[in-house]
mmCIF file of C-alpha atoms and ligand atoms in Angstrom:
data_model
loop_
_atom_site.group_PDB
_atom_site.id
_atom_site.type_symbol
_atom_site.label_atom_id
_atom_site.label_comp_id
_atom_site.label_asym_id
_atom_site.label_seq_id
_atom_site.Cartn_x
_atom_site.Cartn_y
_atom_site.Cartn_z
ATOM 1 C CA MET A 1 23.262 11.125 13.383
ATOM 2 C CA ASN A 2 27.014 10.509 12.718
ATOM 3 C CA ILE A 3 29.009 8.368 14.570
ATOM 4 C CA ILE A 4 32.566 6.877 14.539
ATOM 5 C CA LEU A 5 33.832 3.841 15.174
ATOM 6 C CA MET A 6 37.090 3.419 15.692
ATOM 7 C CA GLY A 7 39.148 0.479 17.368
ATOM 8 C CA PRO A 8 42.492 -1.812 15.874
ATOM 9 C CA PRO A 9 42.007 -3.445 12.175
ATOM 10 C CA GLY A 10 40.501 -6.872 13.289
ATOM 11 C CA ALA A 11 38.423 -5.265 16.025
ATOM 12 C CA GLY A 12 35.299 -5.608 14.889
ATOM 13 C CA LYS A 13 34.342 -2.171 13.147
ATOM 14 C CA GLY A 14 33.057 -3.630 10.091
ATOM 15 C CA THR A 15 30.678 -5.761 11.776
ATOM 16 C CA GLN A 16 29.162 -3.191 14.144
ATOM 17 C CA ALA A 17 29.092 -0.164 11.149
ATOM 18 C CA ALA A 18 27.416 -3.412 9.246
ATOM 19 C CA LEU A 19 24.561 -3.267 12.102
ATOM 20 C CA LEU A 20 24.675 0.159 12.723
ATOM 21 C CA GLU A 21 23.816 0.947 9.308
ATOM 22 C CA LYS A 22 20.450 -1.214 9.249
ATOM 23 C CA LYS A 23 18.840 0.177 12.245
ATOM 24 C CA TYR A 24 19.256 3.562 11.890
ATOM 25 C CA GLY A 25 19.904 3.902 8.105
ATOM 26 C CA LEU A 26 22.768 5.947 8.518
ATOM 27 C CA LYS A 27 25.354 4.831 6.038
ATOM 28 C CA GLN A 28 28.300 3.060 6.882
ATOM 29 C CA ILE A 29 31.701 5.127 4.881
ATOM 30 C CA SER A 30 34.500 2.909 5.202
ATOM 31 C CA THR A 31 37.828 4.276 4.157
ATOM 32 C CA GLY A 32 39.598 0.771 3.880
ATOM 33 C CA ASP A 33 36.791 -0.438 1.716
ATOM 34 C CA MET A 34 36.695 2.497 -0.130
ATOM 35 C CA LEU A 35 39.750 2.441 -0.762
ATOM 36 C CA ARG A 36 40.048 -1.508 -1.666
ATOM 37 C CA GLU A 37 37.345 -0.363 -4.468
ATOM 38 C CA GLU A 38 39.720 1.737 -6.026
ATOM 39 C CA VAL A 39 42.341 0.269 -6.221
ATOM 40 C CA LYS A 40 40.440 -2.617 -7.790
ATOM 41 C CA LYS A 41 39.105 0.125 -10.365
ATOM 42 C CA GLY A 42 42.741 1.010 -10.630
ATOM 43 C CA SER A 43 42.378 4.481 -10.733
ATOM 44 C CA ALA A 44 44.285 7.419 -9.976
ATOM 45 C CA LEU A 45 43.860 7.272 -6.316
ATOM 46 C CA GLY A 46 44.037 3.794 -5.889
ATOM 47 C CA LYS A 47 47.557 3.594 -7.988
ATOM 48 C CA LYS A 48 48.863 5.704 -5.508
ATOM 49 C CA ALA A 49 47.468 3.904 -2.596
ATOM 50 C CA LYS A 50 47.469 0.015 -3.683
ATOM 51 C CA GLU A 51 51.595 -0.276 -2.118
ATOM 52 C CA ILE A 52 51.317 1.686 0.770
ATOM 53 C CA MET A 53 48.065 -0.365 2.070
ATOM 54 C CA GLU A 54 49.784 -4.058 0.933
ATOM 55 C CA LYS A 55 52.873 -2.653 3.743
ATOM 56 C CA GLY A 56 49.944 -1.760 6.257
ATOM 57 C CA GLU A 57 51.030 1.939 6.214
ATOM 58 C CA LEU A 58 48.661 5.186 6.047
ATOM 59 C CA VAL A 59 47.713 6.161 3.178
ATOM 60 C CA PRO A 60 48.455 10.246 2.694
ATOM 61 C CA ASP A 61 45.935 12.528 4.884
ATOM 62 C CA ASP A 62 45.703 14.653 1.804
ATOM 63 C CA LEU A 63 43.719 12.187 -0.011
ATOM 64 C CA ILE A 64 41.872 10.340 2.073
ATOM 65 C CA ILE A 65 39.903 14.107 3.707
ATOM 66 C CA ASN A 66 39.477 14.255 -0.431
ATOM 67 C CA MET A 67 38.093 11.135 -0.689
ATOM 68 C CA ILE A 68 35.868 11.539 2.235
ATOM 69 C CA ALA A 69 34.957 15.075 1.362
ATOM 70 C CA LEU A 70 33.610 13.777 -2.110
ATOM 71 C CA ARG A 71 32.065 11.144 -0.366
ATOM 72 C CA MET A 72 29.475 12.802 2.348
ATOM 73 C CA ALA A 73 28.197 15.181 -0.324
ATOM 74 C CA GLN A 74 26.976 12.209 -1.228
ATOM 75 C CA PRO A 75 22.700 12.193 -1.116
ATOM 76 C CA ASP A 76 22.881 8.500 0.586
ATOM 77 C CA CYS A 77 24.762 10.389 3.594
ATOM 78 C CA VAL A 78 21.969 12.481 4.316
ATOM 79 C CA LYS A 79 20.817 10.818 7.255
ATOM 80 C CA GLY A 80 23.770 10.300 8.879
ATOM 81 C CA VAL A 81 27.079 8.902 8.833
ATOM 82 C CA ILE A 82 29.078 5.496 10.549
ATOM 83 C CA PHE A 83 32.646 6.054 9.839
ATOM 84 C CA ASP A 84 34.386 2.404 10.448
ATOM 85 C CA GLY A 85 38.437 3.233 9.988
ATOM 86 C CA PHE A 86 37.833 7.185 10.134
ATOM 87 C CA PRO A 87 39.938 9.440 11.300
ATOM 88 C CA ARG A 88 43.345 7.501 11.802
ATOM 89 C CA THR A 89 45.387 10.219 12.518
ATOM 90 C CA VAL A 90 44.483 13.646 14.325
ATOM 91 C CA ALA A 91 44.716 15.697 11.094
ATOM 92 C CA GLN A 92 41.930 13.724 9.767
ATOM 93 C CA ALA A 93 39.818 14.197 12.596
ATOM 94 C CA GLU A 94 40.371 18.187 12.742
ATOM 95 C CA ALA A 95 39.147 18.339 8.862
ATOM 96 C CA LEU A 96 36.569 16.154 9.642
ATOM 97 C CA ASP A 97 35.287 18.538 12.134
ATOM 98 C CA LYS A 98 35.605 21.359 9.408
ATOM 99 C CA MET A 99 33.535 19.424 6.910
ATOM 100 C CA LEU A 100 31.136 18.637 9.411
ATOM 101 C CA ALA A 101 30.504 22.091 11.239
ATOM 102 C CA ASP A 102 30.654 23.776 7.591
ATOM 103 C CA ASN A 103 27.662 21.748 6.594
ATOM 104 C CA GLY A 104 25.648 22.977 9.703
ATOM 105 C CA LYS A 105 26.153 18.663 11.001
ATOM 106 C CA LYS A 106 28.293 17.103 14.676
ATOM 107 C CA LEU A 107 29.072 14.423 15.775
ATOM 108 C CA ASP A 108 26.845 12.268 17.525
ATOM 109 C CA ALA A 109 28.916 9.948 19.747
ATOM 110 C CA VAL A 110 32.949 9.046 19.267
ATOM 111 C CA ILE A 111 33.385 4.652 19.933
ATOM 112 C CA GLU A 112 36.302 3.047 20.173
ATOM 113 C CA LEU A 113 36.544 -0.640 20.680
ATOM 114 C CA GLU A 114 38.848 -2.512 22.742
ATOM 115 C CA VAL A 115 40.555 -5.904 22.341
ATOM 116 C CA ASP A 116 43.549 -7.609 22.709
ATOM 117 C CA GLU A 117 46.675 -7.301 19.819
ATOM 118 C CA ASP A 118 46.760 -11.392 20.163
ATOM 119 C CA VAL A 119 43.286 -12.038 19.638
ATOM 120 C CA ILE A 120 43.193 -10.054 17.012
ATOM 121 C CA LEU A 121 45.448 -11.847 14.562
ATOM 122 C CA LYS A 122 43.272 -14.947 15.124
ATOM 123 C CA ARG A 123 40.432 -13.225 14.194
ATOM 124 C CA ILE A 124 42.343 -12.633 10.849
ATOM 125 C CA LEU A 125 44.170 -15.238 10.520
ATOM 126 C CA GLY A 126 41.179 -17.224 10.510
ATOM 127 C CA ARG A 127 38.877 -14.909 8.392
ATOM 128 C CA ALA A 128 41.845 -15.336 5.352
ATOM 129 C CA ALA A 129 41.517 -19.349 6.074
ATOM 130 C CA GLU A 130 37.758 -18.822 5.679
ATOM 131 C CA ASP A 131 38.090 -16.773 2.811
ATOM 132 C CA LYS A 132 41.076 -19.646 1.175
ATOM 133 C CA ALA A 133 38.298 -22.483 2.450
ATOM 134 C CA ALA A 134 35.406 -21.178 0.424
ATOM 135 C CA GLY A 135 37.691 -20.481 -2.778
ATOM 136 C CA ARG A 136 37.754 -15.959 -2.148
ATOM 137 C CA GLU A 137 41.323 -14.897 -2.650
ATOM 138 C CA PRO A 138 42.180 -13.300 1.347
ATOM 139 C CA ARG A 139 41.984 -9.887 1.797
ATOM 140 C CA LYS A 140 46.675 -8.270 0.938
ATOM 141 C CA ASP A 141 46.813 -7.434 4.368
ATOM 142 C CA ASP A 142 46.027 -10.376 5.894
ATOM 143 C CA ASN A 143 48.457 -12.327 7.453
ATOM 144 C CA GLU A 144 50.916 -11.756 10.142
ATOM 145 C CA GLU A 145 54.060 -9.209 8.478
ATOM 146 C CA SER A 146 51.096 -6.983 7.788
ATOM 147 C CA PHE A 147 48.852 -7.105 10.805
ATOM 148 C CA ARG A 148 52.087 -6.162 12.276
ATOM 149 C CA GLU A 149 52.680 -3.443 10.288
ATOM 150 C CA ARG A 150 49.083 -2.069 11.131
ATOM 151 C CA MET A 151 49.565 -2.177 14.302
ATOM 152 C CA ALA A 152 52.331 -0.422 14.289
ATOM 153 C CA ALA A 153 50.822 2.482 11.835
ATOM 154 C CA TYR A 154 47.956 2.259 14.109
ATOM 155 C CA ARG A 155 50.091 2.634 17.471
ATOM 156 C CA LYS A 156 52.048 5.632 16.333
ATOM 157 C CA LYS A 157 49.953 6.939 14.245
ATOM 158 C CA THR A 158 46.321 6.685 15.089
ATOM 159 C CA ALA A 159 46.846 6.526 18.991
ATOM 160 C CA PRO A 160 46.718 10.374 18.963
ATOM 161 C CA VAL A 161 42.952 10.824 17.794
ATOM 162 C CA THR A 162 42.260 9.342 20.993
ATOM 163 C CA PRO A 163 42.801 11.488 23.410
ATOM 164 C CA TYR A 164 41.293 14.794 20.535
ATOM 165 C CA TYR A 165 38.336 12.792 21.586
ATOM 166 C CA GLU A 166 38.844 12.185 25.265
ATOM 167 C CA ALA A 167 39.895 16.173 25.579
ATOM 168 C CA LYS A 168 36.277 16.973 23.943
ATOM 169 C CA ASN A 169 35.058 15.002 26.651
ATOM 170 C CA MET A 170 33.218 12.904 23.619
ATOM 171 C CA LEU A 171 35.391 9.283 23.880
ATOM 172 C CA LYS A 172 33.232 5.680 25.237
ATOM 173 C CA LYS A 173 35.516 2.442 25.821
ATOM 174 C CA ILE A 174 33.464 -0.913 25.078
ATOM 175 C CA ASN A 175 34.685 -4.011 25.330
ATOM 176 C CA GLY A 176 35.173 -5.480 21.678
ATOM 177 C CA LEU A 177 36.240 -8.972 22.800
ATOM 178 C CA GLN A 178 32.878 -9.618 23.712
ATOM 179 C CA SER A 179 29.781 -10.958 21.567
ATOM 180 C CA ILE A 180 28.720 -9.418 18.507
ATOM 181 C CA GLU A 181 25.658 -9.022 19.872
ATOM 182 C CA GLU A 182 27.214 -8.048 23.292
ATOM 183 C CA VAL A 183 28.922 -5.208 22.012
ATOM 184 C CA GLU A 184 26.266 -4.386 19.864
ATOM 185 C CA ALA A 185 24.150 -3.396 23.494
ATOM 186 C CA ASP A 186 26.583 -1.332 24.583
ATOM 187 C CA ILE A 187 26.445 0.451 21.842
ATOM 188 C CA ASP A 188 22.747 0.497 21.941
ATOM 189 C CA ALA A 189 23.899 2.121 25.360
ATOM 190 C CA VAL A 190 26.153 4.937 24.605
ATOM 191 C CA LEU A 191 23.439 5.925 21.367
ATOM 192 C CA LYS A 192 20.214 5.846 23.594
ATOM 193 C CA SER A 193 22.027 7.904 26.459
ATOM 194 C CA GLY A 194 22.542 10.918 23.923
ATOM 195 C CA GLY A 195 25.743 9.728 22.810
ATOM 196 C CA ASN A 196 29.351 10.410 24.593
ATOM 197 C CA GLY A 197 28.198 13.444 26.999
ATOM 198 C CA VAL A 198 28.231 15.724 22.907
ATOM 199 C CA GLY A 199 26.576 18.443 23.660
ATOM 200 C CA LYS A 200 26.526 18.092 27.417
ATOM 201 C CA LYS A 201 28.273 18.603 30.269
ATOM 202 C CA ALA A 202 30.758 16.911 31.703
ATOM 203 C CA ALA A 203 28.863 14.265 34.065
ATOM 204 C CA PHE A 204 32.110 15.443 36.928
ATOM 205 C CA GLY A 205 32.954 18.832 37.430
ATOM 206 C CA GLY A 206 32.214 20.006 34.147
ATOM 207 C CA PRO A 207 34.585 23.529 32.658
ATOM 208 C CA LYS A 208 35.605 25.751 35.662
HETATM 209 P P1 AMP B 301 40.988 -0.640 7.410
HETATM 210 O O1 AMP B 301 40.329 -1.067 5.992
HETATM 211 O O2 AMP B 301 40.057 0.384 7.627
HETATM 212 O O3 AMP B 301 41.817 -1.414 7.990
HETATM 213 O O4 AMP B 301 42.033 0.175 5.851
HETATM 214 C C1 AMP B 301 43.021 -0.847 5.421
HETATM 215 C C2 AMP B 301 44.119 -0.542 4.920
HETATM 216 O O5 AMP B 301 43.987 1.166 4.262
HETATM 217 C C3 AMP B 301 44.758 0.611 5.616
HETATM 218 O O6 AMP B 301 46.151 -0.332 6.625
HETATM 219 C C4 AMP B 301 45.621 1.916 5.254
HETATM 220 O O7 AMP B 301 46.333 1.701 4.192
HETATM 221 C C5 AMP B 301 44.700 2.288 4.682
HETATM 222 N N1 AMP B 301 43.568 2.645 5.180
HETATM 223 C C6 AMP B 301 41.772 3.198 5.397
HETATM 224 N N2 AMP B 301 41.753 4.066 5.785
HETATM 225 C C7 AMP B 301 42.581 5.075 6.419
HETATM 226 C C8 AMP B 301 42.579 5.969 6.774
HETATM 227 N N3 AMP B 301 41.539 7.044 7.163
HETATM 228 N N4 AMP B 301 43.478 7.118 6.469
HETATM 229 C C9 AMP B 301 44.961 6.388 6.075
HETATM 230 N N5 AMP B 301 45.066 5.333 5.338
HETATM 231 C C10 AMP B 301 43.834 4.548 5.929
#
């Protein structure tokens, strides 16, 4: 089973992906986490990504697509994956379609967590404050300026990804402002109903 979790920064994608990983034996692939790891290691990719990430802009598609292709080839991805933070652009979505098809795989669900910008800003600032209080260094982009940048990047470049999956009749929207448990239950309901109409005829009308 391969799932995409979409939604703006701070929508709770990481939290829900971790829950899905435990429940269904899938592997969470978070491009944000992978990139932060590369930055920490000081790899060539990390060096290229560091400044871009701190500004809240998007890392170039070719670097992301290459990173995902390498990750998907790992044995722990055999049962399926939950993409968290990917795809962020239409080019990435198209590359993912091709990558899956070339490997005889498919997408089973595309789920978007819908949230209110001001509510998630509060969440992100809360996360930074918690990190500080616990003696951990907060994420470099957990501040209002980076957040607004990331929202702008999300709206500009990622917003087109939603219609991409909508046009394929694959997108299910869930209210991300509910409690973690309620969001989890809604996601389960989507997965139990067989995903988002993937591989099925459209519920209304269908192809003419
Ligand atoms: P995230 O943890 O998903 O919010 O990602 C943190 C930062 O990593 C983003 O603001 C981008 O700079 C970069 N990033 C993560 N995933 C992607 C992606 N799929 N495409 C481009 N940049 C990404």
